[in-house]
mmCIF file of C-alpha atoms and ligand atoms in Angstrom:
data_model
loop_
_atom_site.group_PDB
_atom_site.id
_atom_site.type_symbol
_atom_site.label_atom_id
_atom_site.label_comp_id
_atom_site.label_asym_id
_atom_site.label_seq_id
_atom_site.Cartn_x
_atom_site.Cartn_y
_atom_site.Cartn_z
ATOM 1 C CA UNK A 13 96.758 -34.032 -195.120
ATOM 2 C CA UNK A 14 93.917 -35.062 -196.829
ATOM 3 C CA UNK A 15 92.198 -36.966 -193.634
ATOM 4 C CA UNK A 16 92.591 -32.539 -192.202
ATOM 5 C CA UNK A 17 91.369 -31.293 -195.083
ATOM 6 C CA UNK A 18 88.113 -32.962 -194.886
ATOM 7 C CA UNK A 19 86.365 -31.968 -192.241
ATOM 8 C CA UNK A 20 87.562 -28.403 -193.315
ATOM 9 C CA UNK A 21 86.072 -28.571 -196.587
ATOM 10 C CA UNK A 22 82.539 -30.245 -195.055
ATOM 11 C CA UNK A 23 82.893 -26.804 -192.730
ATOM 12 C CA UNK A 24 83.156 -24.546 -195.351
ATOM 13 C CA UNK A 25 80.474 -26.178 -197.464
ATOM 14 C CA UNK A 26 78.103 -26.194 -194.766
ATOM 15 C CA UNK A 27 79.026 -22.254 -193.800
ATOM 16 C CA UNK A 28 78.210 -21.862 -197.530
ATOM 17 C CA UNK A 29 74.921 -23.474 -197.883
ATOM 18 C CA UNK A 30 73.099 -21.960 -195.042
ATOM 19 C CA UNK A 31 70.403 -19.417 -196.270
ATOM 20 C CA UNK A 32 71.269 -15.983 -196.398
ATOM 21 C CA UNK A 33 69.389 -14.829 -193.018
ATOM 22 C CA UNK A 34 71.308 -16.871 -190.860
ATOM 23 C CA UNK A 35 74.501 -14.810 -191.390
ATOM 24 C CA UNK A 36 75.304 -11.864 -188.986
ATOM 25 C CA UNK A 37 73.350 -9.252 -189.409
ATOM 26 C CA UNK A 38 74.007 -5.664 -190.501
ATOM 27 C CA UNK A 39 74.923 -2.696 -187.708
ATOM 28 C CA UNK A 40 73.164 0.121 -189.023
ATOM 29 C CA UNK A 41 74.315 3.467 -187.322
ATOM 30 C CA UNK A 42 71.534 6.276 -188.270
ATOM 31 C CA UNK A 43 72.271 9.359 -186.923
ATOM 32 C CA UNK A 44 68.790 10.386 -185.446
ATOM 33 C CA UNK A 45 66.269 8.060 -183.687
ATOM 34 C CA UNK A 46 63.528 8.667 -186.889
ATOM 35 C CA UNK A 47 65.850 7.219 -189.452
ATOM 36 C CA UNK A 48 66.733 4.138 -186.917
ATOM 37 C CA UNK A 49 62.995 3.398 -186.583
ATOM 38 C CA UNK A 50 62.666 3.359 -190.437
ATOM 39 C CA UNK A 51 65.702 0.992 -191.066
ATOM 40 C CA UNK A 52 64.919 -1.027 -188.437
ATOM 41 C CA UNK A 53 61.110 -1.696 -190.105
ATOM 42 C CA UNK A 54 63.156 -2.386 -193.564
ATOM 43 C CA UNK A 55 65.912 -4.568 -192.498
ATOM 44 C CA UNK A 56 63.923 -6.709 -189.601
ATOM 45 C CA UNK A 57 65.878 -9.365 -188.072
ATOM 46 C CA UNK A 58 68.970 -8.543 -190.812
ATOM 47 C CA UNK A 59 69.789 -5.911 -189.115
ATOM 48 C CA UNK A 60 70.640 -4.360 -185.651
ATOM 49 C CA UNK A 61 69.821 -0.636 -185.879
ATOM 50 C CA UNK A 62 71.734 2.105 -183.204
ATOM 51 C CA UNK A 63 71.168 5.881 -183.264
ATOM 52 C CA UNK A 64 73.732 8.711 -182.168
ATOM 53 C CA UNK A 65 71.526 11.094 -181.105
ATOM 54 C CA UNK A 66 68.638 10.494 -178.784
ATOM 55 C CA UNK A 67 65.958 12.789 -179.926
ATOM 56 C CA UNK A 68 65.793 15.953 -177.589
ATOM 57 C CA UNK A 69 69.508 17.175 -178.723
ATOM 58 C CA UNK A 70 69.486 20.152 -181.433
ATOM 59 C CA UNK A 71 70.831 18.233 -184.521
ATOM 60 C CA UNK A 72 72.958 21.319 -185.375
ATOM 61 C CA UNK A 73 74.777 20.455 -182.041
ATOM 62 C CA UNK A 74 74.656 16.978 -181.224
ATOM 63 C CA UNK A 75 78.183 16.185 -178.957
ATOM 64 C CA UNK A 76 80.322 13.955 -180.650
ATOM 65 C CA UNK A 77 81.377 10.879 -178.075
ATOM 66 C CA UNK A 78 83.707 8.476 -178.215
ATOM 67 C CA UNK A 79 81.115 5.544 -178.236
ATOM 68 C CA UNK A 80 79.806 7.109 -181.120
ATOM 69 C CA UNK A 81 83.472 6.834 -182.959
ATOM 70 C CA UNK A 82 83.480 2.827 -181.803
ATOM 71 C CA UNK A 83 80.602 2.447 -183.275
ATOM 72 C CA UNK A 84 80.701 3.712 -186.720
ATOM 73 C CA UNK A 85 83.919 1.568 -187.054
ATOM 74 C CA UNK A 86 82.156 -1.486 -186.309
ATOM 75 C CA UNK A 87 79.560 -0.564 -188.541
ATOM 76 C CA UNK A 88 78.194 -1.759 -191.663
ATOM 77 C CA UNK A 89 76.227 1.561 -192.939
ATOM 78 C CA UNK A 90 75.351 5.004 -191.591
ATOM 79 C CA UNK A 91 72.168 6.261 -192.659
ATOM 80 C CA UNK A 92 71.869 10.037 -192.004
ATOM 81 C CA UNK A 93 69.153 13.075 -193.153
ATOM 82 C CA UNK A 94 72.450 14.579 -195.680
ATOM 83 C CA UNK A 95 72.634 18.388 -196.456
ATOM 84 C CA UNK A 96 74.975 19.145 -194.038
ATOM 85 C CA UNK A 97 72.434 19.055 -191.073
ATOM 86 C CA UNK A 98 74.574 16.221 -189.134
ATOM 87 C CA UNK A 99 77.559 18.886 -189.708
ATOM 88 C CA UNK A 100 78.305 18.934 -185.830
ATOM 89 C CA UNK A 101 79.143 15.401 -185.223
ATOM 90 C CA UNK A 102 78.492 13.248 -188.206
ATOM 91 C CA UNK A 103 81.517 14.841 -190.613
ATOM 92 C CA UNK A 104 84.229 14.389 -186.930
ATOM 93 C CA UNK A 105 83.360 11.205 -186.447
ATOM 94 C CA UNK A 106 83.486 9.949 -189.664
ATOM 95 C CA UNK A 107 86.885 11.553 -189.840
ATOM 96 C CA UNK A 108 88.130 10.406 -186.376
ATOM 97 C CA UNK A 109 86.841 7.069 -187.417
ATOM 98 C CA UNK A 110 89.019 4.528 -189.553
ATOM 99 C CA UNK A 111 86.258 2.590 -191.522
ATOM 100 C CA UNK A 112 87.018 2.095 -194.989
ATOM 101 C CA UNK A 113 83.172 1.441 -196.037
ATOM 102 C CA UNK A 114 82.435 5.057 -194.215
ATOM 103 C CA UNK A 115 84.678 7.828 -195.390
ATOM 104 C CA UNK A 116 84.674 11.500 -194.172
ATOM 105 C CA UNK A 117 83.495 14.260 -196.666
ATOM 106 C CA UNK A 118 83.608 17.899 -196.430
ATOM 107 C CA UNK A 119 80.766 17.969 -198.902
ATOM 108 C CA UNK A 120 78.364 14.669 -199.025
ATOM 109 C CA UNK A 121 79.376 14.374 -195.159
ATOM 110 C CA UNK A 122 79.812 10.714 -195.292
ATOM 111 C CA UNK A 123 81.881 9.241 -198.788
ATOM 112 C CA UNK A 124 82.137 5.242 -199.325
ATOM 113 C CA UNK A 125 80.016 2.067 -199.726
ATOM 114 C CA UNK A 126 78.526 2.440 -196.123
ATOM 115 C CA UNK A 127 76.787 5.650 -196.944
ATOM 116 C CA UNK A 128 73.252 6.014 -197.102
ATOM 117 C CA UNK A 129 72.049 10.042 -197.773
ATOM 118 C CA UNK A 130 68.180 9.668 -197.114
ATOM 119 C CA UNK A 131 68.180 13.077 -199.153
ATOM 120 C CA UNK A 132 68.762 11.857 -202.109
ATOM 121 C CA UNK A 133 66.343 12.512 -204.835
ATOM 122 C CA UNK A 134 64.393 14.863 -202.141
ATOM 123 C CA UNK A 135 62.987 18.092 -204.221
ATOM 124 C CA UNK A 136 65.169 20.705 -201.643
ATOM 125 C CA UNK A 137 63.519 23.908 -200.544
ATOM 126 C CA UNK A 138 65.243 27.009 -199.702
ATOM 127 C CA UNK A 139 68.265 26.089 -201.675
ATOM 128 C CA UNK A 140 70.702 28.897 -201.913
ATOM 129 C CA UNK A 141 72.430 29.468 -205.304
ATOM 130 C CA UNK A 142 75.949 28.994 -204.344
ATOM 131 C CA UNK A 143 77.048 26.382 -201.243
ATOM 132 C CA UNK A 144 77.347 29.363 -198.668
ATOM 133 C CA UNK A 145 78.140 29.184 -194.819
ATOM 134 C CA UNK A 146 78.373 33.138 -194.799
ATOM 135 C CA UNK A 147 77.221 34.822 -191.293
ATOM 136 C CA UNK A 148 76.567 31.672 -189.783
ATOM 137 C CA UNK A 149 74.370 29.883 -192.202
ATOM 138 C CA UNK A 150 73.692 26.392 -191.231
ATOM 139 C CA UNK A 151 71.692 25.648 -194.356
ATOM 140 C CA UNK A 152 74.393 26.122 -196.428
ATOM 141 C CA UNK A 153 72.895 23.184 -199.050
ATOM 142 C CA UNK A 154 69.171 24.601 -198.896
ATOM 143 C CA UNK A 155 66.986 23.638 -196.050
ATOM 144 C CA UNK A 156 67.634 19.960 -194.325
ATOM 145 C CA UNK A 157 64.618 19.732 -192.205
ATOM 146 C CA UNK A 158 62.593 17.418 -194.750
ATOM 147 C CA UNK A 159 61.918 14.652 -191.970
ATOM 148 C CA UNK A 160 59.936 17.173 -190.682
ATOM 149 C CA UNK A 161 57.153 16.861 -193.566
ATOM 150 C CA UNK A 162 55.047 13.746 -193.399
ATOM 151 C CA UNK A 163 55.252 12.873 -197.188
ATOM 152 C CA UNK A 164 59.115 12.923 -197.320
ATOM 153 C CA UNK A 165 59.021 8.937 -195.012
ATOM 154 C CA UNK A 166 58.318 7.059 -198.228
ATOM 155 C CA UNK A 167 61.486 9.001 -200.031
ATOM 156 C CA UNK A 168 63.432 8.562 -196.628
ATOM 157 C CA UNK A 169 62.409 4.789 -196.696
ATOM 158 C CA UNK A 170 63.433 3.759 -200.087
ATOM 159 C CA UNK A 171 66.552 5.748 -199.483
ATOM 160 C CA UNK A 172 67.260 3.128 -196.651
ATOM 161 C CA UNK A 173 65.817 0.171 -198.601
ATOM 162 C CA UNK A 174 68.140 0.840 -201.782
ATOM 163 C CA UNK A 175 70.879 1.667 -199.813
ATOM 164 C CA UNK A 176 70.620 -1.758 -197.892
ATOM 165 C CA UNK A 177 70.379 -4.068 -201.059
ATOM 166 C CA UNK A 178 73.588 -2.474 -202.290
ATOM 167 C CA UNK A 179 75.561 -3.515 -199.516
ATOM 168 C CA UNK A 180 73.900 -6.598 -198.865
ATOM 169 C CA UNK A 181 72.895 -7.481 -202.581
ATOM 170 C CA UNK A 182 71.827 -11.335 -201.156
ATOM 171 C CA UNK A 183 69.396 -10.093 -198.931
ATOM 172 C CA UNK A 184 67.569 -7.489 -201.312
ATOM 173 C CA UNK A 185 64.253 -9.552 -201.678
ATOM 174 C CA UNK A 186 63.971 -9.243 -198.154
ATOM 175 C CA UNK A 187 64.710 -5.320 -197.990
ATOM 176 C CA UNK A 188 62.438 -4.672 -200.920
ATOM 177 C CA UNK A 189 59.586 -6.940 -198.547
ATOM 178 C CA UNK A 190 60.318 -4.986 -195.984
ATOM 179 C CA UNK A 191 59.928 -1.334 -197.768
ATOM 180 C CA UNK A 192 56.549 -2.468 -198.730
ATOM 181 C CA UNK A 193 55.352 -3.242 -195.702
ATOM 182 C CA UNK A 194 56.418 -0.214 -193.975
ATOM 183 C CA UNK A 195 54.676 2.222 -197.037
ATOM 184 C CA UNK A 196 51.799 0.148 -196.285
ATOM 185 C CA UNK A 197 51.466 1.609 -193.116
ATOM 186 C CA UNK A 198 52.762 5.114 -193.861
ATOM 187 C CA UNK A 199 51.194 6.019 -196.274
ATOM 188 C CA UNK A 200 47.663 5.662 -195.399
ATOM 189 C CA UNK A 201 48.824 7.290 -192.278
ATOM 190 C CA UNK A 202 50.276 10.298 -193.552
ATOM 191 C CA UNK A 203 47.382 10.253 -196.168
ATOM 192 C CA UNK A 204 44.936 10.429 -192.939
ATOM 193 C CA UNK A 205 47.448 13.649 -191.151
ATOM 194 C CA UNK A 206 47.185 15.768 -194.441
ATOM 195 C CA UNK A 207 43.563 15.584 -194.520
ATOM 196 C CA UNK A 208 43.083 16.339 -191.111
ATOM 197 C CA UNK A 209 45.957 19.210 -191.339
ATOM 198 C CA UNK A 210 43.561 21.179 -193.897
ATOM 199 C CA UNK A 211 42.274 23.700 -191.311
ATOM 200 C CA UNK A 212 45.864 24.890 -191.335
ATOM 201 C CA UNK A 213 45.856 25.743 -194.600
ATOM 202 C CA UNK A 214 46.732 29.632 -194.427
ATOM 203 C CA UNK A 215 47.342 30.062 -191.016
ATOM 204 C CA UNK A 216 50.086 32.405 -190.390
ATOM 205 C CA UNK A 217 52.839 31.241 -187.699
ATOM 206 C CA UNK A 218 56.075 32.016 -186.636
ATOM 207 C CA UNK A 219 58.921 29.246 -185.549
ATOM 208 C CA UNK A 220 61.841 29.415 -183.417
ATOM 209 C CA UNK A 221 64.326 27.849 -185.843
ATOM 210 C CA UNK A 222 63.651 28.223 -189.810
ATOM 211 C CA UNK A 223 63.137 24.548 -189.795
ATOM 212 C CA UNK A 224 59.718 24.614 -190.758
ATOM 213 C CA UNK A 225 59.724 24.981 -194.929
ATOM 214 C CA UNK A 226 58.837 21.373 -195.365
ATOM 215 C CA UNK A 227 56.222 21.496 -192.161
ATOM 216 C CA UNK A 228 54.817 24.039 -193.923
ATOM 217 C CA UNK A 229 53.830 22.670 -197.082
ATOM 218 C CA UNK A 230 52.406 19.806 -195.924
ATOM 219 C CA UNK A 231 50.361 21.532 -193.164
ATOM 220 C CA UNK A 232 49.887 24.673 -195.633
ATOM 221 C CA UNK A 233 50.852 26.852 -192.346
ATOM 222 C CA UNK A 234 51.803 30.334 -193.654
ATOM 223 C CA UNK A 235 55.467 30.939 -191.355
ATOM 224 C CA UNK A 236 56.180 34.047 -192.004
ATOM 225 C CA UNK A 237 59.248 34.582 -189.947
ATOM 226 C CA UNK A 238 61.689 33.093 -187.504
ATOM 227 C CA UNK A 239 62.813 33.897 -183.902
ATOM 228 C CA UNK A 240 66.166 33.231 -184.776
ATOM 229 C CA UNK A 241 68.050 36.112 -186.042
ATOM 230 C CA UNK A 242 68.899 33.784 -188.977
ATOM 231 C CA UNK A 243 69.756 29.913 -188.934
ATOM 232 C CA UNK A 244 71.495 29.249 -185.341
ATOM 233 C CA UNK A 245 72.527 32.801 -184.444
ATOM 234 C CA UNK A 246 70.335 33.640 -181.378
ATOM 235 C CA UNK A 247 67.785 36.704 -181.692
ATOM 236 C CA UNK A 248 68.506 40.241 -180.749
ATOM 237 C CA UNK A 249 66.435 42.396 -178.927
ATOM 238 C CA UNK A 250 66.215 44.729 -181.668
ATOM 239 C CA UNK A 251 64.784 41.818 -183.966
ATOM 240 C CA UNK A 252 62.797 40.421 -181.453
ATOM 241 C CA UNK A 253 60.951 44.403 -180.893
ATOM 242 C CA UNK A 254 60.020 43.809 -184.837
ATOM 243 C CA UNK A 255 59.120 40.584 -184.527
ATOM 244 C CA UNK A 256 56.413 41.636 -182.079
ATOM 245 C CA UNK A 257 55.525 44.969 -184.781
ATOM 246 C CA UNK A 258 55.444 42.277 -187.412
ATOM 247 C CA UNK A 259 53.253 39.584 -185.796
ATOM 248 C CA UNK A 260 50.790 42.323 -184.431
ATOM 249 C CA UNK A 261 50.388 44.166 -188.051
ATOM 250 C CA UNK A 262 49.973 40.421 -189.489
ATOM 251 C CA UNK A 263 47.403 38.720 -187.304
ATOM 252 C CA UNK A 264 50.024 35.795 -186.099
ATOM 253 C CA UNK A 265 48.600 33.914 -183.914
ATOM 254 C CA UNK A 266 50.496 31.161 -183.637
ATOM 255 C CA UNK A 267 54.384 30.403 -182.536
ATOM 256 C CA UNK A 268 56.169 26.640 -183.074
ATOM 257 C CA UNK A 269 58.802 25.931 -180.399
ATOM 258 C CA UNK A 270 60.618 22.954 -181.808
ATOM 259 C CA UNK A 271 61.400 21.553 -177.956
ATOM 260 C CA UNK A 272 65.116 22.260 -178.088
ATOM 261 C CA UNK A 273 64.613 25.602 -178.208
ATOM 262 C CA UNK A 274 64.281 27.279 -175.022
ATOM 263 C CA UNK A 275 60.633 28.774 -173.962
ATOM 264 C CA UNK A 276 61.410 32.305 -172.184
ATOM 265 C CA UNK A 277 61.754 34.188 -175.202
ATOM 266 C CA UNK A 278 59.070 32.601 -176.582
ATOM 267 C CA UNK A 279 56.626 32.691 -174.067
ATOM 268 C CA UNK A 280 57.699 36.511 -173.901
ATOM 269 C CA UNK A 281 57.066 36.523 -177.662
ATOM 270 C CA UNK A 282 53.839 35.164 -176.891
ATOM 271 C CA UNK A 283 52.339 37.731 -174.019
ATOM 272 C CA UNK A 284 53.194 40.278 -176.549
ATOM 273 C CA UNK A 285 51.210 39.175 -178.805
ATOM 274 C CA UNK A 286 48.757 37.312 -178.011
ATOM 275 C CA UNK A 287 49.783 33.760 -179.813
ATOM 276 C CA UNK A 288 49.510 30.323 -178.614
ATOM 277 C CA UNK A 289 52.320 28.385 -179.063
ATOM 278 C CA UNK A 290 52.767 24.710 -180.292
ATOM 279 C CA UNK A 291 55.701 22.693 -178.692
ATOM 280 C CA UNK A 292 56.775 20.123 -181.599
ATOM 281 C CA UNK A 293 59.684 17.604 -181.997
ATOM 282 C CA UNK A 294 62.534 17.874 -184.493
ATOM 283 C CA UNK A 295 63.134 14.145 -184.164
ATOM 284 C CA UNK A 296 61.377 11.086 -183.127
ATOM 285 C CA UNK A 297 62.383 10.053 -179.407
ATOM 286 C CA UNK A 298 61.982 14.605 -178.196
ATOM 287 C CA UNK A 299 58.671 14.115 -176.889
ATOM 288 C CA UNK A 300 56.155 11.693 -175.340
ATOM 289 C CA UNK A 301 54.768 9.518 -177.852
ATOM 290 C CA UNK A 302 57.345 9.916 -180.393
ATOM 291 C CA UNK A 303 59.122 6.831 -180.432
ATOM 292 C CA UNK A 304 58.582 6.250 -184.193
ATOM 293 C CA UNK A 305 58.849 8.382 -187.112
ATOM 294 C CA UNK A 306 54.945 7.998 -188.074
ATOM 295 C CA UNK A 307 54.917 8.878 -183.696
ATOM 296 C CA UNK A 308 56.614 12.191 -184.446
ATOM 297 C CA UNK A 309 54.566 13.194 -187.453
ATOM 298 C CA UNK A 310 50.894 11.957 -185.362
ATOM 299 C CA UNK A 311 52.814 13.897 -182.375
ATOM 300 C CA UNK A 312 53.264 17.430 -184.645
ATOM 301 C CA UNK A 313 50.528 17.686 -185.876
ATOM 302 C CA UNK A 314 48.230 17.465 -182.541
ATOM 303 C CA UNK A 315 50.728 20.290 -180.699
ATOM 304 C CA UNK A 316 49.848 22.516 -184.251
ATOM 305 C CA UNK A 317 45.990 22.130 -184.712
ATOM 306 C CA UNK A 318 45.414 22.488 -181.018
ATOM 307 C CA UNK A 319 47.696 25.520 -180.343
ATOM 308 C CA UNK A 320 45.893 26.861 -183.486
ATOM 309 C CA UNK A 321 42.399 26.208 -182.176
ATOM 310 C CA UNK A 322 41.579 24.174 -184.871
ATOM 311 C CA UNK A 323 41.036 20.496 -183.361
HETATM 312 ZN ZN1 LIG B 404 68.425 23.932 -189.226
#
């Protein structure tokens, strides 16, 4: 017995003392392509990084898959934007999905050591005063388009980087490395897009989808209205007729088509009434060029000051 026990013992000692990087690393499901690229920058080579959704999909309707079920039980985290805006697919999944670490919640969408909410600690805009989902609201937690303003990455990245050192407490050094590295980058990046978004400042605009709040104050674009009856129910001609009144009384010369969205009612919107209109991505991976996060934001901004004739 004690001649097997040996070289058992010499295994486990040896599994035991190798350094921390050499175990497996992490699978880190995000849920959109932006939030892969940022955990991927944090967690290097200790972690393999997979997104559900590709980047051109609506994130209100992103199709849940099977592959996508397979994967979330294999994974170690899921790192998603929170707020309810992964409602479609996120909360099924995680419910049709039988990993202890990553629960399904009605509320908090995703319960359970697994779970990293990039929104936490994010100031929310548009927040209603009771959690509502009446006539179609898909906001029903205030507005979750923050990935859509510049200055929310370095939240969204220590988000990641926190939630990675509490599942994989060993490695934290190495996640906290990582985090500064990335908001060494970013943020003299998205110092550089502000300043050269000031000629925006004031601008009145209109957007397809009321996913602009966050867009808007860090461009300082004035949107004053939607082309969306209300969050994901469609317009009606009768709103669309004061849309055109209400654009034409205020000066708007601008309309944002997040690329989802589709461009005849737009470009309709448009002959009316004289406005350019600036094609922009709701996540990294929708348009040429907008691979990364920092892609998408450098990406944005371009479609905005040049359909605003400010470049
Ligand atoms: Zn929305």
């Amino acid at each position: 017995m004690k001649k097997l026990a040996s070289p058992f013992v010499a295994a486990v000692l040896l599994l035991s003392s190798l350094p921390a990087w050499a175990a497996k690393p992490l699978l880190i499901v995000a849920t959109v392509p932006e939030l892969a690229d940022i955990a991927a920058r944090i967690g290097g080579e200790r972690v393999r990084v997979e997104s559900l959704a590709k980047g051109k999909e609506d994130i209100h309707q992103v199709v849940m898959r099977p592959s996508f079920v397979a994967k979330l039980n294999k994974a170690d985290a899921a790192v998603y934007l929170g707020l309810s805006i992964e409602d479609s697919f996120l909360t099924g999944l995680l419910a049709a999905s039988a990993n202890p670490a990553l629960r399904s919640d009605p509320i908090m969408q995703c319960s359970g050591p697994g779970c990293i909410d990039c929104s936490q600690g994010m100031s929310v805009l548009e927040r209603p005063e009771t959690l509502n989902r009446a006539e179609g609201d898909i906001h029903p937690q205030g507005n979750p388009h923050y990935n859509l303003d510049p200055e929310s990455g370095a939240r969204i990245a220590r988000n990641i980087a926190s939630g990675l050192s509490r599942i994989d407490p060993a490695n934290a050094a190495l996640y906290e490395k990582g985090l500064k590295e990335y908001l060494s980058e970013l943020e003299p990046k998205v110092r550089e897009l502000k300043a050269r978004a000031a000629p925006l400042k004031g601008v009145k605009a209109v957007s397809y989808h009321k996913d602009v709040a966050y867009l808007g104050r860090f461009t300082g674009l004035d949107f004053i209205a939607t082309v969306e009856l209300k969050p994901g129910v469609a317009p009606t001609p009768t709103h669309l007729a004061s849309l055109v009144a209400v654009m034409k009384e205020q000066g708007v010369r601008l309309i944002v088509r997040e690329q989802q969205y589709e461009a005849k009612t737009v470009d309709w919107l448009a002959e009316r009434t004289g406005a350019k209109v600036a094609v922009i991505g709701t996540m990294s991976g929708s348009l040429p060029g907008t691979r990364t996060y920092l892609g998408l934001c450098e990406a944005n901004l371009k479609a905005l000051l040049a359909a605003a004739g400010k470049e």
